[in-house]
Amino acid sequence: MSRGEERPVRWVRAVARWVGKSPGTYVWLLLLAITSFVVARMDPAALEYFLQKRSTNLDQLSSHPVHALLASLIWTEQANFLFYFVVFHVFHVPAERWLGTRRWLTVALTAHVLATFVSEGVVAWGVHHHVLPQNMSTTVDVGVSYALAGVEGVLTYRLAGAWRWVYGCGLVGFYLVPLLASHTFTDLGHFCSVLIGLAFHPITRGRPTWDPWRSARRLVPAKG
């Protein structure tokens, strides 16, 4: 094999090794790539009805709970795959590599399911007591944000020392401010997801931590 032929093989092997360290994240991204392609090509009116049937709204949770919870994880209202690609590499990839696929997936799914039931439980109470309109029962509620917020929460314990407090407090504030300002059920779901992620501290014990300051200092060559 010539050098020209060896180079593509090396790249393929390097990509395979990279993906193999966080396979769950890349399977999820592949599904999002497919569904984003579909969403981008659907008529807006048809898309709303299509997503309603794949949402974690009261109507779907009462009739097809498992399907709704799983389908909502791979469908989004906006066909913005590049955004998800970046965000998944910032949070999901390091979390899966740090915790392992099984633990990472446990955190993500637990946050998604519990936050969904909390937020939709509030919607159910509001609809039942005529505080919220009846059409809230069929609202479009899809996306990866609850699972993402949960993973963001558990990543607090990836950081060492004061960095953990800076990141954790900043994260809680980031999701608390919208909740206090707008009081929407999705803001409640996001805030609950972060708390759920933080509650997974026991599964992070014994895992290595990261100090960004020390890592940065290693990159700077010593003087003299």
Short mmCIF file of C-alpha atoms in Angstrom, two decimals:
data_model
loop_
_atom_site.label_atom_id
_atom_site.label_comp_id
_atom_site.label_asym_id
_atom_site.label_seq_id
_atom_site.Cartn_x
_atom_site.Cartn_y
_atom_site.Cartn_z
CA MET A 1 0.00 0.00 0.00
CA SER A 2 1.42 3.42 -1.00
CA ARG A 3 1.68 6.42 1.32
CA GLY A 4 -1.18 8.09 -0.54
CA GLU A 5 -3.39 5.08 0.14
CA GLU A 6 -2.28 4.76 3.76
CA ARG A 7 -3.37 8.29 4.69
CA PRO A 8 -7.15 7.74 4.14
CA VAL A 9 -6.92 4.46 6.04
CA ARG A 10 -5.30 6.24 8.98
CA TRP A 11 -8.04 8.86 8.95
CA VAL A 12 -10.76 6.21 8.90
CA ARG A 13 -9.15 4.37 11.80
CA ALA A 14 -8.72 7.61 13.78
CA VAL A 15 -12.39 8.54 13.25
CA ALA A 16 -13.47 5.02 14.21
CA ARG A 17 -11.43 5.20 17.44
CA TRP A 18 -12.89 8.63 18.24
CA VAL A 19 -16.49 7.52 17.65
CA GLY A 20 -15.90 4.27 19.52
CA LYS A 21 -15.17 6.18 22.73
CA SER A 22 -18.68 7.68 22.77
CA PRO A 23 -20.84 5.50 20.50
CA GLY A 24 -24.17 6.43 22.10
CA THR A 25 -23.71 10.11 21.34
CA TYR A 26 -22.89 9.46 17.69
CA VAL A 27 -25.85 7.11 17.17
CA TRP A 28 -28.06 9.84 18.62
CA LEU A 29 -26.46 12.45 16.33
CA LEU A 30 -27.02 10.21 13.33
CA LEU A 31 -30.72 9.92 14.17
CA LEU A 32 -30.93 13.70 14.63
CA ALA A 33 -29.24 14.21 11.27
CA ILE A 34 -31.91 12.06 9.60
CA THR A 35 -34.85 13.68 11.39
CA SER A 36 -33.45 17.20 10.82
CA PHE A 37 -33.30 16.42 7.11
CA VAL A 38 -36.95 15.37 7.19
CA VAL A 39 -38.06 18.40 9.21
CA ALA A 40 -36.31 20.80 6.84
CA ARG A 41 -38.31 19.44 3.91
CA MET A 42 -41.78 19.24 5.43
CA ASP A 43 -44.55 21.76 4.93
CA PRO A 44 -44.89 23.85 8.14
CA ALA A 45 -48.59 23.04 8.58
CA ALA A 46 -48.03 19.31 8.11
CA LEU A 47 -44.94 19.47 10.32
CA GLU A 48 -46.87 20.78 13.33
CA TYR A 49 -49.38 17.90 13.16
CA PHE A 50 -46.55 15.42 12.53
CA LEU A 51 -44.62 16.58 15.60
CA GLN A 52 -47.73 16.67 17.78
CA LYS A 53 -47.94 12.89 17.33
CA ARG A 54 -44.32 12.52 18.44
CA SER A 55 -44.45 14.94 21.35
CA THR A 56 -44.45 14.42 25.10
CA ASN A 57 -47.75 16.28 25.42
CA LEU A 58 -50.65 15.15 27.58
CA ASP A 59 -52.49 13.57 24.67
CA GLN A 60 -49.57 11.35 23.62
CA LEU A 61 -48.37 10.57 27.15
CA SER A 62 -51.82 9.31 28.09
CA SER A 63 -52.20 7.12 25.00
CA HIS A 64 -48.65 6.17 23.91
CA PRO A 65 -46.26 7.08 26.76
CA VAL A 66 -43.24 4.98 25.72
CA HIS A 67 -43.47 5.99 22.07
CA ALA A 68 -43.85 9.66 23.00
CA LEU A 69 -40.87 9.65 25.35
CA LEU A 70 -38.58 7.92 22.85
CA ALA A 71 -39.77 9.70 19.71
CA SER A 72 -39.44 13.14 21.27
CA LEU A 73 -35.72 12.47 21.82
CA ILE A 74 -34.93 12.38 18.10
CA TRP A 75 -37.30 15.00 16.66
CA THR A 76 -36.85 18.76 16.83
CA GLU A 77 -38.95 21.74 15.73
CA GLN A 78 -35.97 23.45 14.09
CA ALA A 79 -33.81 21.71 11.51
CA ASN A 80 -30.59 23.06 12.99
CA PHE A 81 -28.35 20.02 13.02
CA LEU A 82 -25.12 22.03 13.18
CA PHE A 83 -26.20 23.45 16.54
CA TYR A 84 -26.86 19.98 17.95
CA PHE A 85 -23.59 18.70 16.52
CA VAL A 86 -21.65 21.37 18.41
CA VAL A 87 -23.62 21.08 21.66
CA PHE A 88 -23.36 17.28 21.71
CA HIS A 89 -19.58 17.52 21.36
CA VAL A 90 -19.36 20.07 24.15
CA PHE A 91 -21.45 18.11 26.66
CA HIS A 92 -22.52 14.60 25.62
CA VAL A 93 -19.21 13.38 24.19
CA PRO A 94 -17.12 14.25 27.29
CA ALA A 95 -19.87 12.97 29.60
CA GLU A 96 -20.13 9.61 27.85
CA ARG A 97 -16.36 9.18 27.79
CA TRP A 98 -16.10 10.12 31.46
CA LEU A 99 -19.01 8.07 32.82
CA GLY A 100 -19.23 5.29 30.25
CA THR A 101 -22.14 4.76 27.87
CA ARG A 102 -24.43 3.02 30.35
CA ARG A 103 -24.15 5.64 33.10
CA TRP A 104 -24.28 8.55 30.66
CA LEU A 105 -27.43 7.18 29.06
CA THR A 106 -28.98 6.58 32.47
CA VAL A 107 -28.51 10.23 33.39
CA ALA A 108 -29.82 11.52 30.05
CA LEU A 109 -32.92 9.29 29.97
CA THR A 110 -33.75 9.82 33.64
CA ALA A 111 -33.59 13.59 33.23
CA HIS A 112 -35.69 13.40 30.06
CA VAL A 113 -38.40 11.19 31.57
CA LEU A 114 -38.69 12.72 35.05
CA ALA A 115 -38.53 16.33 33.85
CA THR A 116 -41.18 15.53 31.24
CA PHE A 117 -43.55 14.10 33.85
CA VAL A 118 -42.98 17.03 36.22
CA SER A 119 -43.53 19.70 33.56
CA GLU A 120 -46.48 17.93 31.92
CA GLY A 121 -47.93 17.22 35.37
CA VAL A 122 -48.07 20.97 35.92
CA VAL A 123 -49.72 21.38 32.52
CA ALA A 124 -52.27 18.68 33.39
CA TRP A 125 -53.09 20.43 36.66
CA GLY A 126 -53.46 23.77 34.84
CA VAL A 127 -55.72 22.34 32.14
CA HIS A 128 -57.86 20.48 34.69
CA HIS A 129 -58.37 23.63 36.79
CA HIS A 130 -58.91 25.83 33.71
CA VAL A 131 -55.77 27.85 34.42
CA LEU A 132 -54.28 26.80 31.09
CA PRO A 133 -56.11 26.45 27.74
CA GLN A 134 -57.32 23.02 26.66
CA ASN A 135 -55.10 23.05 23.56
CA MET A 136 -52.05 22.73 25.83
CA SER A 137 -52.89 19.03 25.89
CA THR A 138 -51.73 18.70 22.29
CA THR A 139 -48.91 21.23 22.19
CA VAL A 140 -45.69 20.35 20.35
CA ASP A 141 -43.03 19.35 22.88
CA VAL A 142 -40.08 17.59 21.28
CA GLY A 143 -36.34 17.90 21.52
CA VAL A 144 -33.20 16.86 23.32
CA SER A 145 -32.99 19.73 25.79
CA TYR A 146 -34.16 17.94 28.96
CA ALA A 147 -31.64 15.14 28.48
CA LEU A 148 -28.98 17.69 27.62
CA ALA A 149 -29.65 19.75 30.75
CA GLY A 150 -29.39 16.62 32.88
CA VAL A 151 -26.02 15.74 31.38
CA GLU A 152 -24.87 19.33 31.85
CA GLY A 153 -25.80 18.95 35.51
CA VAL A 154 -23.85 15.76 36.13
CA LEU A 155 -20.81 17.22 34.35
CA THR A 156 -20.48 19.57 37.34
CA TYR A 157 -18.65 16.75 39.10
CA ARG A 158 -16.19 16.41 36.24
CA LEU A 159 -14.57 19.67 37.35
CA ALA A 160 -12.18 19.97 40.27
CA GLY A 161 -12.00 22.46 43.13
CA ALA A 162 -13.55 25.89 42.74
CA TRP A 163 -14.29 25.26 39.07
CA ARG A 164 -17.03 22.86 40.16
CA TRP A 165 -18.78 25.59 42.14
CA VAL A 166 -18.38 28.19 39.41
CA TYR A 167 -19.79 25.90 36.74
CA GLY A 168 -22.53 24.41 38.95
CA CYS A 169 -23.81 27.74 40.27
CA GLY A 170 -23.62 29.29 36.82
CA LEU A 171 -25.57 26.38 35.33
CA VAL A 172 -28.31 26.55 37.97
CA GLY A 173 -28.59 30.31 37.46
CA PHE A 174 -28.68 29.90 33.68
CA TYR A 175 -31.82 27.74 33.93
CA LEU A 176 -33.38 29.40 36.99
CA VAL A 177 -33.56 32.93 35.55
CA PRO A 178 -35.81 31.96 32.58
CA LEU A 179 -38.05 29.95 34.92
CA LEU A 180 -38.54 32.93 37.24
CA ALA A 181 -39.03 35.31 34.33
CA SER A 182 -41.42 33.38 32.07
CA HIS A 183 -42.88 30.52 34.16
CA THR A 184 -43.27 28.22 31.12
CA PHE A 185 -43.54 24.45 31.52
CA THR A 186 -40.44 23.93 29.36
CA ASP A 187 -38.39 26.24 31.61
CA LEU A 188 -39.60 24.18 34.57
CA GLY A 189 -38.55 21.00 32.77
CA HIS A 190 -35.08 22.36 32.05
CA PHE A 191 -34.55 23.44 35.65
CA CYS A 192 -35.73 20.05 36.94
CA SER A 193 -33.38 18.31 34.51
CA VAL A 194 -30.37 20.18 35.88
CA LEU A 195 -31.33 19.24 39.45
CA ILE A 196 -31.74 15.62 38.37
CA GLY A 197 -28.29 15.67 36.80
CA LEU A 198 -26.83 17.12 40.00
CA ALA A 199 -28.53 14.36 41.99
CA PHE A 200 -26.44 11.76 40.14
CA HIS A 201 -23.34 12.64 42.14
CA PRO A 202 -23.02 9.08 43.59
CA ILE A 203 -22.30 7.54 40.16
CA THR A 204 -19.43 9.97 39.60
CA ARG A 205 -17.45 8.92 42.67
CA GLY A 206 -14.05 7.55 41.77
CA ARG A 207 -14.15 9.14 38.32
CA PRO A 208 -11.26 11.44 37.35
CA THR A 209 -11.77 15.19 37.67
CA TRP A 210 -10.44 17.98 35.49
CA ASP A 211 -8.85 21.28 36.50
CA PRO A 212 -8.92 23.64 33.48
CA TRP A 213 -6.32 25.95 35.04
CA ARG A 214 -3.77 23.16 35.53
CA SER A 215 -4.40 21.87 32.03
CA ALA A 216 -3.83 25.34 30.61
CA ARG A 217 -0.58 25.74 32.55
CA ARG A 218 0.75 22.48 31.12
CA LEU A 219 0.28 23.88 27.62
CA VAL A 220 2.42 26.93 28.42
CA PRO A 221 6.15 26.15 28.09
CA ALA A 222 8.18 26.78 31.21
CA LYS A 223 10.46 29.83 31.11
CA GLY A 224 14.19 29.32 31.14
#
